[in-house]
Amino acid sequence: MEQLHISPEHLQEAGEYLNTIRDFIRFGVTALRQYDAHLGQGTDDFFAESSALVLQTLSLDWSADNEILDAKLLPSEKQQVLDLLQRRINERVPTSYLLNLSYFAGKPFYVDERVLIPRSPIAELIQQRFAPYFLDEHGKMHDNLHNLPVSLQPKTPERILDLCTGSGCIAIALAYAYPDAAVDATDISKDALEVAAINVEHHNMQYQVALLESDLFDRVPAEQQYDLIVSNPPYVDAEDMADLPAEFHHEPEMALAAGQDGLDLVRKMLAVAADYLSEDGLLVIEVGNSEWALKQAFHKIDFHWLQFQKGGSGIFALTAQQCREYQAIFQQSIE
């Protein structure tokens, strides 16, 4: 399918006849729809996408008074908004890269084309402090995120590991959720770790979040034990990679692609995770659309698949006990 482009004449007309912030948000919604821009990298509706582009370009935040939407733009401000909209449509550059800004778990993060744009449902888990993993008196995991008895308070993790940290958003969000925990964050990409370092400094987490260049567990000390290991690794299979919209090709391929079935890295993590989990530790991994492939590969294993109020799927959890119980099976899968 041929990619549609917005013409200079269309943009010039907008610059001449549109005046207010509200005008430009409306025009953005229309243009994004008309020219088939693909969403899914931070926002999931055209109004939110256009609002982010216009408001952030004008250095306004979401909590700005509604009346400000009727304020008029200067000619230079109009041009700035239209220039970014042109790149968003014609070059298919995701809005988060145009603005160098994305939100995760309610916090702002710097992003550029060295890292994946944060959008994982793991944010909801972190904000709920992993509530669905409280165990009842029968040792059964709870699926409900809300209304848990006070008696089922979670064990606060002392050490946390974020594998494939990318921008560092998960590690930093975990540090906010557990201010007394030490958080280690690893990535194989030096470029990604440079972005993560920017975010660690911006959030003043230098003394709580430690960044480490490592291919999964390779450079994590063997004696290190973690109460919680979280990962949003590359998990896109070969077929889905071939079908990705143009916007996704601005993201680093190594942060997306994970072999024929999308499980190349997940298999490696499962094979050794038991060695790095504390006695009552928990492993949480996102596999997205590769959920089906994982179920087929390990059909005898009872993964705990999570449901989310805010949407999203393909995230499972295993206790340290399960990781140890099934470790031989996981190791056989990579031999």
PDB file of N, CA, C and O in Angstrom, residues 95-120:
ATOM      1  N   THR A  95       5.667  10.422  17.250  1.00  0.00           N
ATOM      2  CA  THR A  95       5.592  11.700  17.968  1.00  0.00           C
ATOM      3  C   THR A  95       6.580  11.757  19.129  1.00  0.00           C
ATOM      4  O   THR A  95       7.185  12.799  19.388  1.00  0.00           O
ATOM      5  N   SER A  96       6.761  10.649  19.840  1.00  0.00           N
ATOM      6  CA  SER A  96       7.677  10.652  20.994  1.00  0.00           C
ATOM      7  C   SER A  96       9.099  10.990  20.580  1.00  0.00           C
ATOM      8  O   SER A  96       9.843  11.631  21.337  1.00  0.00           O
ATOM      9  N   TYR A  97       9.509  10.564  19.383  1.00  0.00           N
ATOM     10  CA  TYR A  97      10.839  10.908  18.899  1.00  0.00           C
ATOM     11  C   TYR A  97      10.900  12.366  18.454  1.00  0.00           C
ATOM     12  O   TYR A  97      11.931  13.034  18.623  1.00  0.00           O
ATOM     13  N   LEU A  98       9.829  12.863  17.879  1.00  0.00           N
ATOM     14  CA  LEU A  98       9.801  14.273  17.468  1.00  0.00           C
ATOM     15  C   LEU A  98       9.927  15.196  18.674  1.00  0.00           C
ATOM     16  O   LEU A  98      10.553  16.255  18.602  1.00  0.00           O
ATOM     17  N   LEU A  99       9.336  14.776  19.785  1.00  0.00           N
ATOM     18  CA  LEU A  99       9.325  15.601  20.991  1.00  0.00           C
ATOM     19  C   LEU A  99      10.432  15.219  21.975  1.00  0.00           C
ATOM     20  O   LEU A  99      10.660  15.938  22.950  1.00  0.00           O
ATOM     21  N   ASN A 100      11.087  14.081  21.732  1.00  0.00           N
ATOM     22  CA  ASN A 100      12.054  13.523  22.692  1.00  0.00           C
ATOM     23  C   ASN A 100      11.423  13.368  24.075  1.00  0.00           C
ATOM     24  O   ASN A 100      12.035  13.669  25.103  1.00  0.00           O
ATOM     25  N   LEU A 101      10.200  12.873  24.070  1.00  0.00           N
ATOM     26  CA  LEU A 101       9.452  12.773  25.323  1.00  0.00           C
ATOM     27  C   LEU A 101       8.438  11.648  25.242  1.00  0.00           C
ATOM     28  O   LEU A 101       7.716  11.499  24.253  1.00  0.00           O
ATOM     29  N   SER A 102       8.387  10.839  26.302  1.00  0.00           N
ATOM     30  CA  SER A 102       7.363   9.823  26.435  1.00  0.00           C
ATOM     31  C   SER A 102       7.047   9.663  27.913  1.00  0.00           C
ATOM     32  O   SER A 102       7.904   9.933  28.773  1.00  0.00           O
ATOM     33  N   TYR A 103       5.830   9.235  28.204  1.00  0.00           N
ATOM     34  CA  TYR A 103       5.423   9.042  29.597  1.00  0.00           C
ATOM     35  C   TYR A 103       5.278   7.555  29.881  1.00  0.00           C
ATOM     36  O   TYR A 103       4.770   6.788  29.058  1.00  0.00           O
ATOM     37  N   PHE A 104       5.714   7.163  31.068  1.00  0.00           N
ATOM     38  CA  PHE A 104       5.595   5.775  31.506  1.00  0.00           C
ATOM     39  C   PHE A 104       5.310   5.779  32.999  1.00  0.00           C
ATOM     40  O   PHE A 104       6.026   6.450  33.763  1.00  0.00           O
ATOM     41  N   ALA A 105       4.273   5.079  33.395  1.00  0.00           N
ATOM     42  CA  ALA A 105       3.863   5.037  34.806  1.00  0.00           C
ATOM     43  C   ALA A 105       3.703   6.442  35.374  1.00  0.00           C
ATOM     44  O   ALA A 105       4.034   6.701  36.533  1.00  0.00           O
ATOM     45  N   GLY A 106       3.209   7.342  34.530  1.00  0.00           N
ATOM     46  CA  GLY A 106       2.935   8.704  34.967  1.00  0.00           C
ATOM     47  C   GLY A 106       4.136   9.616  35.061  1.00  0.00           C
ATOM     48  O   GLY A 106       4.020  10.758  35.499  1.00  0.00           O
ATOM     49  N   LYS A 107       5.309   9.143  34.622  1.00  0.00           N
ATOM     50  CA  LYS A 107       6.536   9.928  34.703  1.00  0.00           C
ATOM     51  C   LYS A 107       7.065  10.238  33.304  1.00  0.00           C
ATOM     52  O   LYS A 107       6.941   9.429  32.391  1.00  0.00           O
ATOM     53  N   PRO A 108       7.687  11.414  33.119  1.00  0.00           N
ATOM     54  CA  PRO A 108       8.237  11.761  31.802  1.00  0.00           C
ATOM     55  C   PRO A 108       9.631  11.163  31.602  1.00  0.00           C
ATOM     56  O   PRO A 108      10.443  11.106  32.529  1.00  0.00           O
ATOM     57  N   PHE A 109       9.898  10.727  30.360  1.00  0.00           N
ATOM     58  CA  PHE A 109      11.196  10.153  30.033  1.00  0.00           C
ATOM     59  C   PHE A 109      11.693  10.704  28.700  1.00  0.00           C
ATOM     60  O   PHE A 109      10.913  10.874  27.759  1.00  0.00           O
ATOM     61  N   TYR A 110      12.999  10.969  28.658  1.00  0.00           N
ATOM     62  CA  TYR A 110      13.636  11.351  27.402  1.00  0.00           C
ATOM     63  C   TYR A 110      13.771  10.105  26.530  1.00  0.00           C
ATOM     64  O   TYR A 110      14.206   9.048  26.991  1.00  0.00           O
ATOM     65  N   VAL A 111      13.398  10.227  25.251  1.00  0.00           N
ATOM     66  CA  VAL A 111      13.582   9.129  24.308  1.00  0.00           C
ATOM     67  C   VAL A 111      14.068   9.672  22.974  1.00  0.00           C
ATOM     68  O   VAL A 111      13.756  10.801  22.599  1.00  0.00           O
ATOM     69  N   ASP A 112      14.852   8.871  22.285  1.00  0.00           N
ATOM     70  CA  ASP A 112      15.207   9.154  20.896  1.00  0.00           C
ATOM     71  C   ASP A 112      15.339   7.809  20.189  1.00  0.00           C
ATOM     72  O   ASP A 112      14.975   6.765  20.760  1.00  0.00           O
ATOM     73  N   GLU A 113      15.824   7.817  18.959  1.00  0.00           N
ATOM     74  CA  GLU A 113      15.792   6.605  18.150  1.00  0.00           C
ATOM     75  C   GLU A 113      16.811   5.541  18.563  1.00  0.00           C
ATOM     76  O   GLU A 113      16.952   4.512  17.907  1.00  0.00           O
ATOM     77  N   ARG A 114      17.484   5.759  19.684  1.00  0.00           N
ATOM     78  CA  ARG A 114      18.369   4.739  20.238  1.00  0.00           C
ATOM     79  C   ARG A 114      17.622   3.735  21.111  1.00  0.00           C
ATOM     80  O   ARG A 114      18.168   2.691  21.477  1.00  0.00           O
ATOM     81  N   VAL A 115      16.375   4.073  21.476  1.00  0.00           N
ATOM     82  CA  VAL A 115      15.616   3.212  22.396  1.00  0.00           C
ATOM     83  C   VAL A 115      14.183   3.038  21.915  1.00  0.00           C
ATOM     84  O   VAL A 115      13.649   3.859  21.172  1.00  0.00           O
ATOM     85  N   LEU A 116      13.576   1.974  22.403  1.00  0.00           N
ATOM     86  CA  LEU A 116      12.160   1.726  22.170  1.00  0.00           C
ATOM     87  C   LEU A 116      11.330   2.784  22.895  1.00  0.00           C
ATOM     88  O   LEU A 116      11.701   3.245  23.981  1.00  0.00           O
ATOM     89  N   ILE A 117      10.215   3.170  22.312  1.00  0.00           N
ATOM     90  CA  ILE A 117       9.305   4.106  22.969  1.00  0.00           C
ATOM     91  C   ILE A 117       8.534   3.360  24.051  1.00  0.00           C
ATOM     92  O   ILE A 117       7.899   2.340  23.776  1.00  0.00           O
ATOM     93  N   PRO A 118       8.563   3.827  25.297  1.00  0.00           N
ATOM     94  CA  PRO A 118       7.873   3.114  26.391  1.00  0.00           C
ATOM     95  C   PRO A 118       6.376   2.993  26.132  1.00  0.00           C
ATOM     96  O   PRO A 118       5.719   3.959  25.773  1.00  0.00           O
ATOM     97  N   ARG A 119       5.846   1.776  26.305  1.00  0.00           N
ATOM     98  CA  ARG A 119       4.410   1.557  26.141  1.00  0.00           C
ATOM     99  C   ARG A 119       3.970   0.251  26.798  1.00  0.00           C
ATOM    100  O   ARG A 119       2.897  -0.258  26.522  1.00  0.00           O
ATOM    101  N   SER A 120       4.777  -0.303  27.663  1.00  0.00           N
ATOM    102  CA  SER A 120       4.490  -1.611  28.232  1.00  0.00           C
ATOM    103  C   SER A 120       3.395  -1.553  29.297  1.00  0.00           C
ATOM    104  O   SER A 120       3.381  -0.654  30.141  1.00  0.00           O
TER     105      SER A 120
END
